[in-house]
Amino acid sequence: MYIRIRPDSETPIYTQLIYQIKKGILRKELLPGEGLPSVRSLAGDIGINMHTVNKAYKLLVEEGVLTQQKKGFIVNSDTKLEIQPPHLLLYKERLEALVIDTQIFGMSEEMVEQMKQEIEATLKKDDEK
Amino acid sequence: MMLFIVMLSIFGLIGLTTGLTPYYSRKSTQFGVSLPAALQTGNQIKLYQKQFFIFHLIAVAILSVPLYFICQMDYLVMVQWGGIYLVVGMLALLMMTSFLFLHMRKKVLTLKSELPKTELESAAQEIVVDTAYRKRRLVVPAWLMIVPCLFIMLFTLVMTYENYDRIPELFPVHWGVDMTVDKYAEKSILSVLAVPAFQLVLLVVMYLSNLSLKKAKQQVSSVNATASVEKSQAFRFAWSVYQWFMLIALELLLVKIQMVMIFAEMSINFPLFIIAFCVIFIGSGLFLSFKYGQGGERYQLKKQLKEEKYNTIVHYDDDAHWKLGIFYFNQKDPSLFVESRFGVGMTTNMARWETWAMLVGLIVIILLPVLLIN
């Protein structure tokens, strides 16, 4: 799969990395049991600090998306992931921020629904950009 | 006349290969500047490339004039001045290339700054990395370089010490441009080791070069990503194979040179043999440069991969880390090797201490054979 990072974005790089990997898993570009590049080689290829990659991998392990083995980080072969209470709390926080913005800017239900559908489409389609 | 032709072809080859460099550099980085798609296809860049090439041809022509007169002179004068002129001429050529490069770079930077902002913003702000890139074999494995070379070195050592008594007390170690010996070394257990030491140096240098092809940061275009990955992998493998052949051939050539030195077996054909050797390797190097281009950009994939949809390539604009357009300084980047910006091949990240340690280490081992002879 292709990891696409925007260094100038407001979103921190480790967060971008986490969601790129999760997206790859949803799009089946990363398969259960597949190994990810080592921290050193991925950091080198992106051109960022190794700590950044390590942080992203470690957080993904915490969530159960990846597992760490002797060979390195691999995609969890257990496909049924369950969100754990601390992560659920974080999820609620982020959702809260979105709900607040939806209301304060008076965004219509259809508008949000349309955006959601657009995003969902990118998680399925296996297109080359 | 022979000398004139040989020296002119040295100047000519250097001038030609550097003059052509912009053509086999990446389209997305010309004269050390990353270019947005709009500039890549413009005529202005083509004009600069042509000017760069023509200036090199003119320089070679100018350099050949004093050379011609030197070659008309007395034999001894010619031999002495010929060697000096070769060094001076090459330095002059290098200086001209640098000035021309910086001049062109300034022009390209101006062109880029004149572009409307949107063009620049649409240029990639994305770094693209293929997670499977390093799962494929990118280069010839290291053992395939090391094992044969160790055998060749062992053979050289055994041959030298088996015949140690036959080696003359003073043996030739340097030949002038006219192939007469102009420097001898005293025979000793250490001085006869100079060539095997050089074989070791060569192995280390080529090993590092191969390592750079293997480890260098991947450079994936954010449009046509798949095609750019395949091209880049093909590029690395082709150059690695080329370097493997070159390494083995040079190691064998050094065996022959050791024979020439210690048995004083200089045959008339030997210089011609070396010239043929250079022509073959420089020729095939040029061929690879044009076939693959930097990072495989010129390489034509056998199967067309949605390539028709886009005809440009876009790379992340990291000009801020490139000093003078050619020296990479990025403290945050753990990569030691990156694709070079001008020409074909890899360069190093000068902001890492490991790079400097490697350079110092290289200099030390390159001095090893020299120390052995003296």
XYZ file of C-alpha atoms in Angstrom:
503
model
C 0.000 0.000 0.000
C 0.989 3.624 -0.370
C 1.355 5.743 2.726
C 0.759 9.390 1.919
C 2.034 11.942 4.397
C 1.562 15.702 4.254
C 4.319 17.239 6.364
C 2.763 20.721 6.152
C -0.643 19.582 7.375
C -2.086 20.657 10.726
C -2.556 17.000 11.644
C 0.502 15.589 13.410
C 2.514 13.154 11.295
C 2.031 10.205 13.663
C -1.741 10.670 13.454
C -1.583 10.780 9.671
C 0.488 7.614 9.733
C -1.977 5.833 12.027
C -4.919 6.630 9.756
C -3.040 5.790 6.568
C -2.319 2.341 7.979
C -5.885 1.847 9.197
C -7.158 2.957 5.790
C -4.842 0.465 4.106
C -6.297 -2.305 6.257
C -9.888 -1.313 5.428
C -9.088 -1.167 1.731
C -7.440 -4.595 2.031
C -4.155 -3.209 0.759
C -2.640 -4.408 4.001
C -3.717 -7.950 4.797
C -4.030 -9.607 8.208
C -0.630 -11.020 9.199
C 1.248 -8.782 6.739
C 4.454 -7.224 8.024
C 5.010 -3.473 8.054
C 8.343 -1.832 7.200
C 10.743 -1.559 10.127
C 10.673 1.674 12.121
C 14.083 2.667 10.757
C 13.314 2.043 7.098
C 9.895 3.710 7.174
C 11.279 6.739 9.028
C 14.094 6.926 6.450
C 11.751 6.623 3.489
C 9.425 9.328 4.791
C 12.338 11.394 6.078
C 11.067 11.831 9.637
C 12.300 11.064 13.114
C 12.211 7.388 14.113
C 10.320 8.292 17.296
C 7.386 9.490 15.195
C 7.042 6.142 13.428
C 7.590 4.265 16.669
C 4.863 6.284 18.371
C 2.379 5.535 15.594
C 3.195 1.800 15.611
C 3.011 1.598 19.406
C -0.377 3.345 19.515
C -1.674 0.968 16.830
C -0.471 -1.981 18.920
C -2.268 -0.535 21.938
C -5.474 -0.390 19.928
C -4.940 -3.947 18.759
C -4.656 -2.975 15.063
C -1.048 -4.153 14.878
C 0.843 -6.703 16.918
C 4.512 -6.567 17.734
C 6.520 -9.709 17.167
C 10.188 -10.540 16.984
C 10.194 -9.862 13.237
C 8.640 -6.465 13.790
C 5.173 -4.982 13.516
C 2.500 -6.962 11.691
C -1.187 -6.419 10.981
C -3.255 -8.221 13.615
C -4.627 -11.427 12.072
C -7.550 -11.311 14.470
C -9.963 -9.419 12.223
C -12.580 -8.720 14.879
C -11.269 -5.703 16.720
C -13.087 -4.308 19.714
C -12.610 -0.789 20.909
C -11.300 -0.631 24.477
C -12.784 1.766 27.091
C -9.940 4.331 27.055
C -10.062 4.515 23.260
C -13.831 4.706 23.315
C -13.496 7.756 25.523
C -11.121 9.381 23.012
C -13.501 8.504 20.193
C -16.356 10.196 22.054
C -14.204 13.290 22.568
C -13.452 13.575 18.879
C -17.087 12.944 17.979
C -18.091 15.655 20.429
C -15.845 18.140 18.663
C -17.431 17.213 15.346
C -20.998 17.445 16.682
C -20.213 20.841 18.188
C -18.859 22.129 14.896
C -21.818 20.688 12.992
C -24.204 22.639 15.194
C -22.269 25.868 15.530
C -21.898 26.170 11.770
C -25.464 25.008 11.230
C -24.472 22.233 8.847
C -27.388 20.248 7.499
C -27.815 16.510 8.047
C -27.654 15.876 4.294
C -24.411 17.749 3.972
C -22.793 15.661 6.718
C -24.304 12.476 5.314
C -22.977 13.282 1.860
C -19.487 13.870 3.188
C -19.630 10.641 5.133
C -20.600 8.753 1.989
C -17.784 10.320 0.044
C -15.311 9.297 2.712
C -16.719 5.776 2.887
C -16.274 5.470 -0.854
C -12.549 6.191 -0.554
C -12.275 3.404 2.012
C -13.598 0.851 -0.440
C -12.347 1.844 -3.815
C -9.053 0.410 -4.832
C -8.057 3.185 -7.173
C -4.630 4.465 -7.985
C -4.427 8.157 -7.492
C 49.093 12.445 -32.398
C 48.047 9.392 -30.444
C 48.415 11.342 -27.202
C 46.300 14.176 -28.613
C 43.515 11.788 -29.514
C 43.593 10.009 -26.154
C 43.601 13.231 -24.142
C 40.981 14.884 -26.314
C 38.726 11.879 -25.892
C 39.148 12.107 -22.106
C 38.075 15.767 -22.178
C 35.370 14.951 -24.694
C 33.911 12.138 -22.624
C 33.864 14.194 -19.443
C 32.381 17.191 -21.241
C 29.789 15.052 -23.011
C 28.660 13.113 -19.943
C 28.351 16.193 -17.717
C 26.816 18.221 -20.526
C 24.111 15.612 -20.972
C 23.397 15.317 -17.237
C 20.188 17.427 -17.213
C 18.700 15.029 -19.771
C 19.049 11.995 -17.567
C 18.259 13.794 -14.313
C 14.684 13.685 -13.136
C 12.174 15.800 -15.054
C 10.771 16.879 -11.712
C 14.141 18.208 -10.531
C 16.206 20.194 -12.977
C 19.373 22.070 -12.003
C 18.721 21.169 -8.378
C 15.249 22.693 -8.229
C 12.040 20.697 -7.794
C 9.673 21.590 -10.560
C 5.895 21.689 -10.470
C 4.184 19.866 -13.337
C 3.574 23.091 -15.254
C 7.285 23.766 -15.597
C 8.328 20.218 -16.419
C 6.708 20.306 -19.827
C 7.597 23.910 -20.651
C 10.009 24.909 -23.399
C 12.097 27.069 -21.115
C 13.628 24.100 -19.293
C 14.384 22.418 -22.628
C 16.244 25.537 -23.701
C 18.367 25.540 -20.526
C 19.206 21.886 -21.022
C 20.327 22.579 -24.561
C 22.394 25.589 -23.493
C 24.040 23.564 -20.747
C 25.025 20.902 -23.272
C 26.270 23.324 -25.918
C 28.396 25.220 -23.391
C 30.122 21.967 -22.516
C 30.847 21.237 -26.169
C 32.310 24.726 -26.599
C 34.456 24.269 -23.484
C 35.879 21.022 -24.805
C 36.626 22.667 -28.141
C 38.456 25.533 -26.393
C 40.415 23.110 -24.220
C 41.560 21.184 -27.268
C 43.401 24.180 -28.782
C 46.288 24.435 -26.254
C 46.303 20.645 -26.195
C 46.960 20.578 -29.918
C 49.964 22.892 -29.527
C 51.318 20.933 -26.580
C 51.195 17.826 -28.699
C 53.227 19.535 -31.461
C 56.115 20.126 -29.048
C 59.213 18.212 -28.268
C 58.542 14.689 -27.037
C 59.801 15.207 -23.471
C 58.107 18.581 -23.095
C 54.903 17.141 -24.480
C 54.868 14.245 -22.023
C 55.549 16.503 -19.057
C 53.109 19.270 -19.973
C 50.495 16.850 -21.240
C 50.023 15.393 -17.767
C 49.829 18.828 -16.143
C 47.420 20.102 -18.758
C 45.139 17.119 -18.223
C 44.740 17.992 -14.533
C 44.407 21.748 -15.141
C 41.943 21.183 -17.960
C 39.764 18.916 -15.873
C 39.713 21.432 -13.024
C 38.774 24.191 -15.464
C 35.985 22.029 -16.857
C 34.718 21.278 -13.347
C 34.696 24.953 -12.461
C 32.832 25.837 -15.602
C 30.240 23.131 -14.912
C 29.723 24.453 -11.373
C 29.299 28.063 -12.476
C 26.981 27.106 -15.294
C 24.965 24.900 -12.958
C 24.517 27.674 -10.397
C 23.644 30.156 -13.123
C 20.991 27.855 -14.604
C 19.699 27.069 -11.119
C 19.153 30.744 -10.462
C 17.208 31.058 -13.720
C 15.047 28.035 -12.914
C 14.388 29.393 -9.409
C 13.233 32.676 -10.957
C 10.942 30.793 -13.337
C 9.503 28.875 -10.420
C 8.943 31.989 -8.305
C 7.111 33.649 -11.202
C 4.564 30.843 -11.375
C 1.143 31.633 -9.956
C 0.768 30.329 -6.412
C -1.822 27.697 -7.298
C 0.594 25.900 -9.585
C 3.037 25.521 -6.747
C 0.398 24.433 -4.298
C -0.886 21.764 -6.617
C 2.634 20.382 -6.833
C 3.043 17.560 -4.447
C 2.897 18.371 -0.820
C 2.667 14.697 -0.198
C 5.405 12.249 0.629
C 4.452 8.869 -0.785
C 5.933 5.646 0.549
C 5.237 2.119 -0.663
C 5.155 -0.257 2.307
C 6.090 -3.203 0.076
C 8.967 -1.401 -1.667
C 11.726 -3.171 0.240
C 10.127 -6.594 0.091
C 11.436 -7.009 -3.439
C 15.103 -7.655 -4.147
C 16.505 -4.253 -5.013
C 20.202 -5.036 -5.485
C 22.729 -7.819 -5.960
C 23.236 -9.393 -2.498
C 26.399 -8.376 -0.674
C 27.814 -11.906 -0.374
C 27.776 -12.213 -4.145
C 30.197 -9.275 -4.236
C 32.326 -10.205 -1.237
C 32.923 -13.935 -1.819
C 34.330 -13.765 -5.386
C 36.439 -10.728 -4.468
C 37.955 -12.491 -1.485
C 38.885 -15.402 -3.762
C 40.474 -13.046 -6.284
C 42.412 -11.280 -3.507
C 43.555 -14.593 -2.085
C 44.742 -15.644 -5.528
C 46.696 -12.383 -5.883
C 48.350 -12.899 -2.498
C 49.291 -16.511 -3.165
C 50.640 -15.646 -6.613
C 52.713 -12.784 -5.178
C 54.290 -14.732 -2.324
C 54.819 -17.910 -4.369
C 56.887 -15.826 -6.794
C 58.366 -13.486 -4.233
C 61.980 -14.406 -5.148
C 61.414 -13.552 -8.818
C 60.264 -10.001 -8.092
C 62.983 -7.432 -8.916
C 64.381 -5.319 -6.049
C 62.864 -2.231 -7.631
C 59.538 -2.712 -9.318
C 57.574 -0.180 -11.395
C 54.495 1.358 -9.772
C 53.675 4.291 -11.999
C 53.713 4.957 -15.706
C 53.661 8.328 -17.462
C 51.249 9.269 -20.231
C 53.622 7.695 -22.752
C 53.715 4.405 -20.825
C 57.314 4.677 -19.656
C 57.912 3.893 -16.012
C 58.420 7.060 -13.996
C 58.238 5.680 -10.462
C 59.623 2.575 -8.797
C 59.056 1.036 -5.380
C 61.489 -1.012 -3.310
C 60.553 -4.614 -2.924
C 59.441 -5.583 0.561
C 56.853 -7.824 2.168
C 54.605 -4.768 2.560
C 55.153 -2.933 -0.709
C 54.095 -5.925 -2.805
C 50.811 -5.780 -0.876
C 49.797 -2.462 -2.441
C 47.696 -4.027 -5.201
C 45.868 -6.481 -2.916
C 45.218 -3.511 -0.609
C 43.805 -1.630 -3.563
C 41.617 -4.631 -4.346
C 40.262 -4.357 -0.806
C 39.635 -0.619 -1.186
C 37.750 -1.284 -4.396
C 35.592 -3.903 -2.715
C 34.752 -1.531 0.148
C 33.900 1.330 -2.222
C 31.707 -0.833 -4.420
C 30.085 -2.437 -1.397
C 29.111 1.015 -0.108
C 27.896 2.024 -3.540
C 25.705 -1.071 -3.676
C 24.504 -0.373 -0.148
C 23.484 3.128 -1.216
C 21.374 1.670 -4.053
C 19.732 -0.653 -1.561
C 19.168 1.766 1.311
C 18.511 5.076 -0.411
C 15.211 6.730 0.387
C 12.418 5.669 -1.924
C 11.090 8.386 -4.158
C 7.571 7.617 -5.253
C 5.622 9.987 -7.452
C 2.268 10.964 -5.975
C 0.625 10.454 -9.369
C 1.290 7.161 -11.182
C 2.654 5.755 -7.941
C 2.755 2.122 -9.059
C 4.613 2.887 -12.269
C 7.145 5.029 -10.445
C 7.809 2.265 -7.911
C 8.408 -0.319 -10.616
C 10.681 2.020 -12.530
C 12.675 2.843 -9.445
C 13.121 -0.813 -8.544
C 14.236 -1.656 -12.080
C 16.681 1.259 -11.966
C 18.295 0.143 -8.723
C 18.637 -3.453 -9.833
C 20.115 -2.591 -13.236
C 22.783 -0.334 -11.724
C 23.580 -2.861 -9.049
C 24.178 -5.543 -11.693
C 26.320 -3.098 -13.686
C 28.391 -2.334 -10.593
C 28.793 -6.031 -9.865
C 30.257 -6.647 -13.314
C 32.460 -3.601 -12.979
C 33.721 -4.722 -9.576
C 34.648 -8.219 -10.743
C 36.263 -6.906 -13.935
C 38.305 -4.307 -12.026
C 39.434 -6.873 -9.451
C 40.649 -9.118 -12.278
C 42.291 -6.146 -13.962
C 44.186 -5.510 -10.740
C 45.441 -9.109 -10.769
C 46.822 -8.377 -14.230
C 48.341 -5.097 -13.007
C 50.036 -6.927 -10.134
C 51.560 -9.303 -12.715
C 52.728 -6.370 -14.812
C 54.292 -4.726 -11.771
C 56.051 -7.578 -10.094
C 57.044 -9.561 -13.168
C 57.686 -6.474 -15.299
C 55.440 -8.032 -17.921
C 54.400 -4.831 -19.653
C 53.069 -5.651 -23.066
C 52.430 -3.025 -25.727
C 48.784 -3.928 -25.819
C 48.192 -3.257 -22.165
C 47.378 0.492 -22.458
C 45.052 -0.296 -25.336
C 43.443 -2.955 -23.200
C 42.828 -0.414 -20.436
C 41.395 2.082 -22.913
C 39.045 -0.580 -24.276
C 38.048 -1.394 -20.714
C 37.203 2.250 -19.966
C 35.282 2.653 -23.220
C 33.157 -0.417 -22.479
C 32.300 0.649 -18.934
C 31.753 4.338 -19.667
C 29.735 3.405 -22.737
C 27.482 1.000 -20.897
C 27.185 3.495 -18.019
C 25.940 6.113 -20.472
C 23.601 3.566 -21.997
C 22.118 2.755 -18.573
C 21.864 6.459 -17.731
C 19.793 7.049 -20.836
C 17.774 3.877 -20.653
C 16.781 4.286 -17.007
C 17.343 7.971 -16.236
C 17.590 9.065 -12.625
C 15.471 6.840 -10.402
C 14.225 4.899 -13.452
C 12.261 7.858 -14.746
C 13.135 7.253 -18.407
C 12.602 3.519 -18.188
C 9.746 2.229 -20.332
C 7.713 -0.346 -18.470
C 6.685 -3.323 -20.555
C 3.088 -3.226 -19.440
C 1.373 0.117 -19.466
C 0.089 0.973 -15.989
C -2.682 3.554 -16.329
C 0.223 5.695 -17.464
C -1.877 7.416 -20.113
C -3.938 9.176 -17.489
C -1.102 11.430 -16.367
C 2.070 12.327 -18.140
C 3.745 14.198 -15.357
C 5.385 13.084 -12.187
C 5.125 14.919 -8.920
C 7.530 14.625 -6.028
C 7.465 16.250 -2.654
C 9.186 19.628 -2.811
C 12.040 19.439 -0.286
C 14.242 22.158 -1.817
C 14.770 23.671 1.626
C 17.016 20.751 2.537
C 19.169 20.971 -0.600
C 22.040 23.408 -0.237
C 23.081 24.844 -3.629
C 20.662 22.348 -5.103
C 23.014 19.386 -4.752
C 24.001 18.881 -1.110
C 21.387 17.243 1.092
C 21.289 18.437 4.718
C 18.387 17.120 6.764
C 19.001 16.578 10.437
C 15.599 14.967 11.010
C 15.946 12.442 8.234
C 17.472 9.139 9.392
C 18.292 8.202 5.759
C 21.999 8.271 5.007
C 21.506 7.860 1.273
C 19.127 9.764 -0.985
C 18.673 10.014 -4.737
C 20.993 12.642 -6.087
C 19.424 15.722 -7.615
C 21.748 16.250 -10.529
C 22.606 13.237 -12.602
C 22.192 9.563 -11.909
C 22.837 7.787 -8.618
C 22.733 8.383 -4.930
C 24.183 10.990 -2.622
C 24.494 11.242 1.145
C 22.694 13.144 3.886
C 25.423 15.529 5.022
C 23.619 16.391 8.249
C 24.252 12.919 9.719
C 27.405 12.128 11.639
C 27.354 8.609 10.162
C 27.915 10.118 6.706
C 31.035 11.935 7.870
C 32.291 8.848 9.700
C 31.877 6.919 6.468
C 33.743 9.546 4.436
C 36.649 9.663 6.906
C 36.784 5.853 6.982
C 36.876 5.795 3.182
C 39.739 8.270 3.001
C 41.719 6.244 5.540
C 41.398 2.991 3.647
C 42.069 4.678 0.298
C 45.375 5.886 1.747
C 46.285 2.342 2.747
C 47.778 1.212 -0.612
C 49.640 4.503 -0.965
C 51.225 4.055 2.471
C 52.233 0.505 1.614
C 54.175 1.610 -1.470
C 56.042 4.394 0.306
